[in-house]
Amino acid sequence: MDLLNTLVDKGLRRELPTREEALAVLATSDDDLLDVVAAAGKVRRHWFGRRVKLNYLVNLKSGLCPEDCSYCSQRLGSKADILKYTWLKPDEASQAAAAGLAGGAKRVCLVASGRGPTDRDVDRVSQTIKAIKEQNEDVEVCACLGLLSDGQAERLREAGADAYNHNLNTSEGTYGDITTTHTYADRVDTVQKAHAAGLSACSGLIAGMGETDEDLVDVVFSLRELDPDSVPVNFLIPFEGTPLAKEWNLTPQRCLRILAMVRFVCPDVEVRIAGGREVHLRSVQPLALHLANSIFLGDYLTSEGQAGKADLEMIADAGFEVEGAGEVTLPEHRAAAAGGGCGSHAEAGCGSHESAGCGSHEGGGVCGTAAVATAAEPRTDLVAVRRRGAGTDLAPNA
């Protein structure tokens, strides 16, 4: 297929595909799906070999968010039956992180619900970062606390944070359809603040909210322009009790095409499969490892994930290997830059509340003007609310 040969050549040169080429990937047929995966896999292996980076989420503060993001189970007015608790103490968060690190994670993502941190919150998270790094000197720590005010990114960096996550989620043109309490520009500003402070910027998207192919390409091209080091790709978890609870548009095949498109547009960036992989990729999760070089280990923010042991077995059975603590994730030309970017920009991350599985969405094509052609069969049996780990007395899944 000439399209795929062209995209492989561009990916190996870090050359941006055209919008038409990106759209064509999303429009490929199921008959061509394995060819698409193989082509994007060549680009993935060129820049990242067969390594899979493991990341572990710690939900520092769950629920009761004043923002109205339609996809999120922690949103204002959410009726989702999730865990709700206030800030974990630094030693509690450090203990939670230890479980993921013992399972092979090299990055801990500290996430807190809310519009953004107060200065006191930044102090609290700074103490948590120090507590984690005292026990694990080489661990990467990514903070995800919402919208940042001036100077807060610098303070997190001084405390030892390595990265900051804040997702764009969807295209600028449709952003107002999913959130009214802040703007797309607010999100861009926070990613830029993190980058300017010397933090590795992490910003991604949520697929499955009823968006069009054009919306998906728009947000991925915007991410490349924004130049994060990490791009988390979340697949909507349609929580009951949220506005997008009826939004079941994704099939495993569409998820693979989305991941392939992201890899072609952001060839040398850490592409992470984030929330929703178990719900939507299901038995084809191992194929997705040929496209993404990073996953979350175990549970997400408010939903349960695949067992940590099963994650490790999946990686090994698919012929991949867990990236070691001493290995550098990004290619040399990106790692040498302060923050780096996808293709000529981007990487993926720990979800700003939404990425790591607290998302929720509803039907009706909220994010776009046209719904996906073939609606997926709802798999509500696969949406499991997290009842273990951080904020509970039960052992975490790691």
Short mmCIF file of C-alpha atoms in Angstrom, two decimals:
data_model
loop_
_atom_site.label_atom_id
_atom_site.label_comp_id
_atom_site.label_asym_id
_atom_site.label_seq_id
_atom_site.Cartn_x
_atom_site.Cartn_y
_atom_site.Cartn_z
CA MET A 1 0.00 0.00 0.00
CA ASP A 2 1.65 3.23 -1.18
CA LEU A 3 0.13 5.21 1.71
CA LEU A 4 1.77 3.01 4.32
CA ASN A 5 5.15 2.98 2.59
CA THR A 6 5.06 6.77 2.46
CA LEU A 7 4.12 7.03 6.14
CA VAL A 8 6.90 4.65 7.20
CA ASP A 9 9.47 6.65 5.23
CA LYS A 10 8.23 9.88 6.80
CA GLY A 11 8.20 8.37 10.27
CA LEU A 12 11.80 7.23 10.01
CA ARG A 13 12.76 10.77 8.97
CA ARG A 14 10.55 12.45 11.61
CA GLU A 15 8.66 14.16 8.81
CA LEU A 16 5.10 15.30 9.44
CA PRO A 17 2.46 13.45 7.37
CA THR A 18 -0.19 15.46 5.61
CA ARG A 19 -3.63 15.77 7.15
CA GLU A 20 -4.98 13.75 4.24
CA GLU A 21 -2.55 10.91 5.00
CA ALA A 22 -3.50 10.92 8.69
CA LEU A 23 -7.19 10.82 7.81
CA ALA A 24 -6.53 8.00 5.35
CA VAL A 25 -5.08 5.86 8.17
CA LEU A 26 -8.31 6.24 10.15
CA ALA A 27 -10.32 5.36 7.02
CA THR A 28 -8.50 2.10 6.25
CA SER A 29 -10.56 -1.07 6.18
CA ASP A 30 -10.43 -3.94 8.64
CA ASP A 31 -8.96 -6.05 5.83
CA ASP A 32 -5.92 -3.74 5.83
CA LEU A 33 -5.64 -3.43 9.60
CA LEU A 34 -2.69 -5.77 10.10
CA ASP A 35 -0.82 -3.97 7.32
CA VAL A 36 -1.43 -0.67 9.13
CA VAL A 37 -0.19 -2.12 12.43
CA ALA A 38 2.89 -3.59 10.77
CA ALA A 39 3.76 -0.29 9.10
CA ALA A 40 3.37 1.79 12.26
CA GLY A 41 5.22 -0.93 14.14
CA LYS A 42 8.29 -0.35 11.95
CA VAL A 43 8.31 3.29 13.05
CA ARG A 44 7.79 2.36 16.71
CA ARG A 45 10.64 -0.19 16.66
CA HIS A 46 12.98 2.19 14.85
CA TRP A 47 12.77 4.75 17.67
CA PHE A 48 11.98 2.57 20.70
CA GLY A 49 12.97 -1.00 19.86
CA ARG A 50 10.82 -3.54 21.69
CA ARG A 51 10.86 -1.70 25.02
CA VAL A 52 7.63 -0.96 26.92
CA LYS A 53 7.73 1.74 29.58
CA LEU A 54 5.52 1.10 32.62
CA ASN A 55 3.82 3.95 34.46
CA TYR A 56 1.87 3.81 37.69
CA LEU A 57 -0.94 6.10 38.82
CA VAL A 58 -1.50 7.35 42.34
CA ASN A 59 -4.79 9.19 42.78
CA LEU A 60 -3.90 11.73 45.48
CA LYS A 61 -7.40 13.19 45.78
CA SER A 62 -10.46 11.54 44.28
CA GLY A 63 -13.81 13.00 43.23
CA LEU A 64 -15.63 16.22 44.07
CA CYS A 65 -14.14 18.24 41.22
CA PRO A 66 -15.76 21.64 40.45
CA GLU A 67 -15.13 21.33 36.71
CA ASP A 68 -17.82 19.95 34.36
CA CYS A 69 -15.75 17.84 31.93
CA SER A 70 -18.35 15.52 30.40
CA TYR A 71 -16.02 12.52 30.18
CA CYS A 72 -14.95 12.52 33.83
CA SER A 73 -16.39 10.43 36.65
CA GLN A 74 -15.07 13.01 39.14
CA ARG A 75 -16.83 15.95 37.48
CA LEU A 76 -19.25 18.41 39.02
CA GLY A 77 -22.62 16.65 39.27
CA SER A 78 -21.24 13.16 38.58
CA LYS A 79 -23.48 10.38 39.81
CA ALA A 80 -20.79 7.76 39.24
CA ASP A 81 -20.28 5.59 42.31
CA ILE A 82 -16.54 6.21 42.60
CA LEU A 83 -14.19 6.52 45.57
CA LYS A 84 -14.18 10.01 47.08
CA TYR A 85 -11.45 11.13 49.46
CA THR A 86 -9.32 14.17 50.18
CA TRP A 87 -5.53 14.46 49.91
CA LEU A 88 -3.39 11.45 50.75
CA LYS A 89 -0.59 12.19 53.19
CA PRO A 90 2.93 12.08 51.66
CA ASP A 91 3.75 8.78 53.36
CA GLU A 92 0.47 7.25 52.15
CA ALA A 93 1.16 8.35 48.58
CA SER A 94 4.74 7.07 48.78
CA GLN A 95 3.48 3.71 50.01
CA ALA A 96 0.97 3.56 47.15
CA ALA A 97 3.71 4.39 44.64
CA ALA A 98 5.95 1.66 46.02
CA ALA A 99 3.53 -1.03 44.84
CA GLY A 100 3.78 0.13 41.23
CA LEU A 101 7.54 0.50 41.37
CA ALA A 102 7.85 -3.03 42.74
CA GLY A 103 5.87 -4.19 39.72
CA GLY A 104 8.35 -2.63 37.29
CA ALA A 105 7.05 0.91 36.79
CA LYS A 106 9.69 3.55 36.20
CA ARG A 107 7.36 6.57 36.32
CA VAL A 108 4.85 7.47 39.03
CA CYS A 109 2.02 9.79 38.03
CA LEU A 110 0.58 11.83 40.90
CA VAL A 111 -2.93 12.96 40.02
CA ALA A 112 -5.40 15.11 41.96
CA SER A 113 -8.91 16.13 41.00
CA GLY A 114 -9.78 19.81 40.87
CA ARG A 115 -9.50 22.86 38.65
CA GLY A 116 -5.92 23.45 39.67
CA PRO A 117 -3.69 23.46 42.75
CA THR A 118 -3.49 26.15 45.40
CA ASP A 119 -0.04 27.10 46.62
CA ARG A 120 -0.71 24.95 49.67
CA ASP A 121 -1.54 22.04 47.36
CA VAL A 122 1.76 22.54 45.55
CA ASP A 123 3.55 22.39 48.92
CA ARG A 124 1.70 19.17 49.73
CA VAL A 125 2.57 17.55 46.42
CA SER A 126 6.16 18.75 46.71
CA GLN A 127 6.44 16.91 50.03
CA THR A 128 4.97 13.82 48.39
CA ILE A 129 7.49 13.98 45.53
CA LYS A 130 10.36 14.22 48.01
CA ALA A 131 8.99 11.29 50.03
CA ILE A 132 8.78 9.11 46.92
CA LYS A 133 12.26 10.05 45.71
CA GLU A 134 13.81 9.43 49.13
CA GLN A 135 12.72 5.81 48.78
CA ASN A 136 13.35 5.52 45.03
CA GLU A 137 16.04 7.89 43.83
CA ASP A 138 15.81 7.05 40.13
CA VAL A 139 12.03 7.09 39.75
CA GLU A 140 10.43 9.58 37.37
CA VAL A 141 7.61 11.60 38.90
CA CYS A 142 4.92 13.24 36.80
CA ALA A 143 2.40 15.58 38.44
CA CYS A 144 -1.11 16.09 37.11
CA LEU A 145 -2.94 18.67 39.17
CA GLY A 146 -5.01 20.63 36.67
CA LEU A 147 -4.48 24.21 35.50
CA LEU A 148 -1.26 25.81 36.76
CA SER A 149 -0.81 29.38 37.95
CA ASP A 150 2.38 31.36 37.35
CA GLY A 151 5.34 29.97 39.27
CA GLN A 152 3.76 26.66 40.24
CA ALA A 153 5.48 24.60 37.56
CA GLU A 154 8.84 25.98 38.70
CA ARG A 155 8.08 25.00 42.30
CA LEU A 156 7.17 21.46 41.27
CA ARG A 157 10.39 21.24 39.28
CA GLU A 158 12.40 22.41 42.28
CA ALA A 159 10.71 19.76 44.41
CA GLY A 160 11.93 17.05 42.05
CA ALA A 161 9.08 16.60 39.58
CA ASP A 162 10.29 15.40 36.20
CA ALA A 163 7.14 15.92 34.15
CA TYR A 164 3.72 17.52 34.14
CA ASN A 165 0.62 16.13 32.46
CA HIS A 166 -2.30 18.12 31.13
CA ASN A 167 -4.24 16.71 28.19
CA LEU A 168 -5.81 18.63 25.32
CA ASN A 169 -8.37 15.80 25.08
CA THR A 170 -10.12 16.84 21.86
CA SER A 171 -9.93 19.37 19.05
CA GLU A 172 -10.10 23.08 19.75
CA GLY A 173 -13.20 23.41 17.59
CA THR A 174 -15.23 20.98 19.71
CA TYR A 175 -13.69 21.56 23.13
CA GLY A 176 -16.56 23.74 24.31
CA ASP A 177 -18.96 20.86 23.71
CA ILE A 178 -17.38 18.76 26.47
CA THR A 179 -16.33 21.38 29.02
CA THR A 180 -17.65 24.86 29.87
CA THR A 181 -15.79 25.67 33.10
CA HIS A 182 -12.43 26.22 31.38
CA THR A 183 -11.18 26.57 27.82
CA TYR A 184 -8.95 24.77 25.37
CA ALA A 185 -6.61 27.77 25.57
CA ASP A 186 -6.36 27.27 29.35
CA ARG A 187 -5.09 23.74 28.74
CA VAL A 188 -2.56 24.86 26.15
CA ASP A 189 -1.31 27.53 28.55
CA THR A 190 -0.68 24.97 31.31
CA VAL A 191 1.30 22.67 29.00
CA GLN A 192 3.38 25.65 27.91
CA LYS A 193 3.99 26.66 31.54
CA ALA A 194 5.25 23.17 32.32
CA HIS A 195 7.52 23.15 29.28
CA ALA A 196 8.91 26.59 30.09
CA ALA A 197 9.74 25.49 33.64
CA GLY A 198 11.92 22.66 32.34
CA LEU A 199 9.42 19.91 33.07
CA SER A 200 8.88 17.21 30.49
CA ALA A 201 5.50 18.10 29.04
CA CYS A 202 2.95 15.31 28.78
CA SER A 203 -0.28 15.92 26.88
CA GLY A 204 -2.66 13.65 25.03
CA LEU A 205 -6.22 12.98 23.96
CA ILE A 206 -9.38 11.03 24.66
CA ALA A 207 -10.93 9.08 21.80
CA GLY A 208 -14.49 7.79 21.72
CA MET A 209 -16.47 10.86 22.75
CA GLY A 210 -18.41 10.94 19.50
CA GLU A 211 -15.73 12.91 17.68
CA THR A 212 -15.14 12.79 13.93
CA ASP A 213 -11.96 11.62 12.23
CA GLU A 214 -11.22 15.29 11.54
CA ASP A 215 -11.40 16.05 15.26
CA LEU A 216 -8.93 13.29 16.04
CA VAL A 217 -6.48 14.49 13.42
CA ASP A 218 -6.91 18.10 14.60
CA VAL A 219 -5.99 17.32 18.19
CA VAL A 220 -3.03 15.10 17.27
CA PHE A 221 -1.65 17.74 14.90
CA SER A 222 -2.14 20.32 17.67
CA LEU A 223 -0.19 18.07 20.03
CA ARG A 224 2.66 17.80 17.58
CA GLU A 225 2.76 21.58 17.30
CA LEU A 226 2.63 21.95 21.09
CA ASP A 227 5.60 19.59 21.33
CA PRO A 228 5.13 17.51 24.48
CA ASP A 229 7.50 14.61 25.18
CA SER A 230 4.71 12.19 25.91
CA VAL A 231 1.30 11.65 24.31
CA PRO A 232 -1.18 9.51 26.27
CA VAL A 233 -4.00 8.10 24.20
CA ASN A 234 -7.10 7.50 26.32
CA PHE A 235 -10.17 5.61 25.19
CA LEU A 236 -13.34 6.89 26.80
CA ILE A 237 -14.58 4.86 29.75
CA PRO A 238 -18.34 5.47 29.67
CA PHE A 239 -19.13 5.60 33.38
CA GLU A 240 -22.75 5.38 34.38
CA GLY A 241 -23.71 8.65 36.05
CA THR A 242 -21.80 10.88 33.64
CA PRO A 243 -23.04 12.75 30.54
CA LEU A 244 -21.21 10.40 28.17
CA ALA A 245 -22.37 7.12 29.70
CA LYS A 246 -24.02 6.04 26.45
CA GLU A 247 -21.07 6.88 24.20
CA TRP A 248 -19.95 3.46 22.95
CA ASN A 249 -18.37 4.25 19.58
CA LEU A 250 -15.05 2.41 19.75
CA THR A 251 -14.15 -1.00 18.41
CA PRO A 252 -10.78 -2.70 18.94
CA GLN A 253 -10.01 -2.11 15.27
CA ARG A 254 -10.72 1.63 15.48
CA CYS A 255 -8.55 1.92 18.58
CA LEU A 256 -5.65 0.34 16.71
CA ARG A 257 -6.10 2.71 13.77
CA ILE A 258 -6.12 5.70 16.15
CA LEU A 259 -2.91 4.54 17.81
CA ALA A 260 -1.30 3.99 14.41
CA MET A 261 -2.26 7.50 13.30
CA VAL A 262 -0.76 8.97 16.47
CA ARG A 263 2.45 7.03 15.91
CA PHE A 264 2.78 8.25 12.32
CA VAL A 265 2.20 11.88 13.34
CA CYS A 266 4.42 11.62 16.44
CA PRO A 267 6.98 9.00 15.40
CA ASP A 268 9.76 9.53 17.95
CA VAL A 269 7.60 10.37 20.96
CA GLU A 270 6.53 8.25 23.92
CA VAL A 271 3.04 7.19 22.88
CA ARG A 272 1.23 5.76 25.89
CA ILE A 273 -1.90 3.64 25.92
CA ALA A 274 -3.79 5.11 28.85
CA GLY A 275 -7.30 4.74 30.28
CA GLY A 276 -9.76 2.42 28.60
CA ARG A 277 -7.46 -0.08 26.89
CA GLU A 278 -9.00 -3.04 28.68
CA VAL A 279 -12.52 -1.84 27.90
CA HIS A 280 -12.02 -1.13 24.19
CA LEU A 281 -8.92 -2.99 22.96
CA ARG A 282 -9.75 -6.08 24.97
CA SER A 283 -8.12 -9.21 23.49
CA VAL A 284 -6.12 -7.25 20.90
CA GLN A 285 -4.16 -5.32 23.55
CA PRO A 286 -0.91 -7.12 22.57
CA LEU A 287 -1.22 -5.78 19.01
CA ALA A 288 -1.34 -2.25 20.41
CA LEU A 289 2.16 -2.73 21.83
CA HIS A 290 3.41 -2.65 18.23
CA LEU A 291 2.14 0.96 18.08
CA ALA A 292 2.64 2.40 21.56
CA ASN A 293 5.79 2.09 23.66
CA SER A 294 4.25 2.88 27.04
CA ILE A 295 1.31 1.73 29.19
CA PHE A 296 -0.10 2.18 32.67
CA LEU A 297 0.43 -0.74 35.01
CA GLY A 298 -2.57 -1.96 37.01
CA ASP A 299 -5.46 0.31 37.97
CA TYR A 300 -6.36 3.82 36.83
CA LEU A 301 -7.77 6.76 38.77
CA THR A 302 -11.33 5.66 39.41
CA SER A 303 -11.54 2.43 37.40
CA GLU A 304 -9.83 -0.91 37.72
CA GLY A 305 -7.39 -2.06 35.09
CA GLN A 306 -6.01 -5.41 34.06
CA ALA A 307 -4.10 -7.23 36.79
CA GLY A 308 -0.49 -6.07 36.97
CA LYS A 309 0.75 -9.64 36.56
CA ALA A 310 -1.35 -10.00 33.41
CA ASP A 311 0.17 -6.78 32.02
CA LEU A 312 3.69 -8.18 32.49
CA GLU A 313 2.73 -11.53 30.96
CA MET A 314 1.12 -9.78 28.00
CA ILE A 315 4.29 -7.79 27.32
CA ALA A 316 6.48 -10.87 27.47
CA ASP A 317 4.13 -13.05 25.42
CA ALA A 318 3.97 -10.40 22.69
CA GLY A 319 7.76 -10.43 22.38
CA PHE A 320 8.42 -7.12 24.10
CA GLU A 321 10.41 -6.28 27.23
CA VAL A 322 9.85 -3.95 30.15
CA GLU A 323 12.02 -0.85 29.94
CA GLY A 324 14.56 -0.81 32.74
CA ALA A 325 15.04 2.00 35.25
CA GLY A 326 18.46 2.79 33.79
CA GLU A 327 17.26 3.02 30.19
CA VAL A 328 16.42 6.35 28.58
CA THR A 329 12.92 6.30 27.11
CA LEU A 330 13.23 8.93 24.39
CA PRO A 331 15.56 8.74 21.38
CA GLU A 332 18.90 10.47 21.88
CA HIS A 333 18.02 13.58 19.86
CA ARG A 334 14.91 14.15 21.98
CA ALA A 335 16.37 13.18 25.33
CA ALA A 336 19.15 15.70 24.79
CA ALA A 337 16.63 18.50 24.34
CA ALA A 338 14.95 20.10 27.33
CA GLY A 339 11.47 18.64 27.04
CA GLY A 340 11.69 17.53 23.44
CA GLY A 341 8.70 17.02 21.17
CA CYS A 342 6.63 14.90 18.86
CA GLY A 343 8.20 13.93 15.61
CA SER A 344 9.61 17.25 16.02
CA HIS A 345 7.37 17.29 19.08
CA ALA A 346 5.40 15.24 21.68
CA GLU A 347 5.11 12.39 24.16
CA ALA A 348 2.33 10.90 26.32
CA GLY A 349 1.32 10.75 29.81
CA CYS A 350 -0.33 10.44 33.01
CA GLY A 351 -3.64 11.96 32.34
CA SER A 352 -4.89 15.11 33.81
CA HIS A 353 -7.73 13.46 35.67
CA GLU A 354 -9.06 12.00 32.45
CA SER A 355 -6.21 10.10 30.87
CA ALA A 356 -5.83 7.42 33.42
CA GLY A 357 -9.27 6.09 33.31
CA CYS A 358 -11.47 8.43 35.26
CA GLY A 359 -13.03 9.56 32.04
CA SER A 360 -16.62 9.18 31.19
CA HIS A 361 -18.70 10.15 28.23
CA GLU A 362 -22.14 9.93 26.80
CA GLY A 363 -23.97 9.35 23.56
CA GLY A 364 -25.09 11.74 20.90
CA GLY A 365 -21.78 12.64 19.29
CA VAL A 366 -20.97 15.30 21.86
CA CYS A 367 -17.54 16.02 20.42
CA GLY A 368 -18.22 16.06 16.73
CA THR A 369 -20.65 16.70 13.98
CA ALA A 370 -20.75 13.09 12.82
CA ALA A 371 -20.84 9.92 14.87
CA VAL A 372 -18.64 6.93 14.13
CA ALA A 373 -20.18 4.89 11.34
CA THR A 374 -20.58 1.66 13.28
CA ALA A 375 -21.42 1.96 16.96
CA ALA A 376 -19.67 -0.55 19.18
CA GLU A 377 -21.56 -2.97 21.38
CA PRO A 378 -21.67 -1.53 24.92
CA ARG A 379 -19.41 -3.53 27.24
CA THR A 380 -20.57 -2.16 30.56
CA ASP A 381 -19.39 -5.41 32.17
CA LEU A 382 -15.81 -4.25 31.58
CA VAL A 383 -16.21 -0.93 33.40
CA ALA A 384 -15.19 -1.66 36.98
CA VAL A 385 -15.00 1.11 39.57
CA ARG A 386 -11.74 1.06 41.53
CA ARG A 387 -12.25 -0.14 45.12
CA ARG A 388 -8.65 -0.92 46.06
CA GLY A 389 -5.30 0.82 46.36
CA ALA A 390 -4.92 4.53 47.15
CA GLY A 391 -7.61 5.86 49.44
CA THR A 392 -8.66 2.39 50.62
CA ASP A 393 -7.44 -0.24 53.07
CA LEU A 394 -7.10 -2.84 50.34
CA ALA A 395 -3.91 -3.81 48.54
CA PRO A 396 -3.36 -2.12 45.17
CA ASN A 397 -3.33 -3.89 41.84
CA ALA A 398 0.27 -3.80 40.69
#
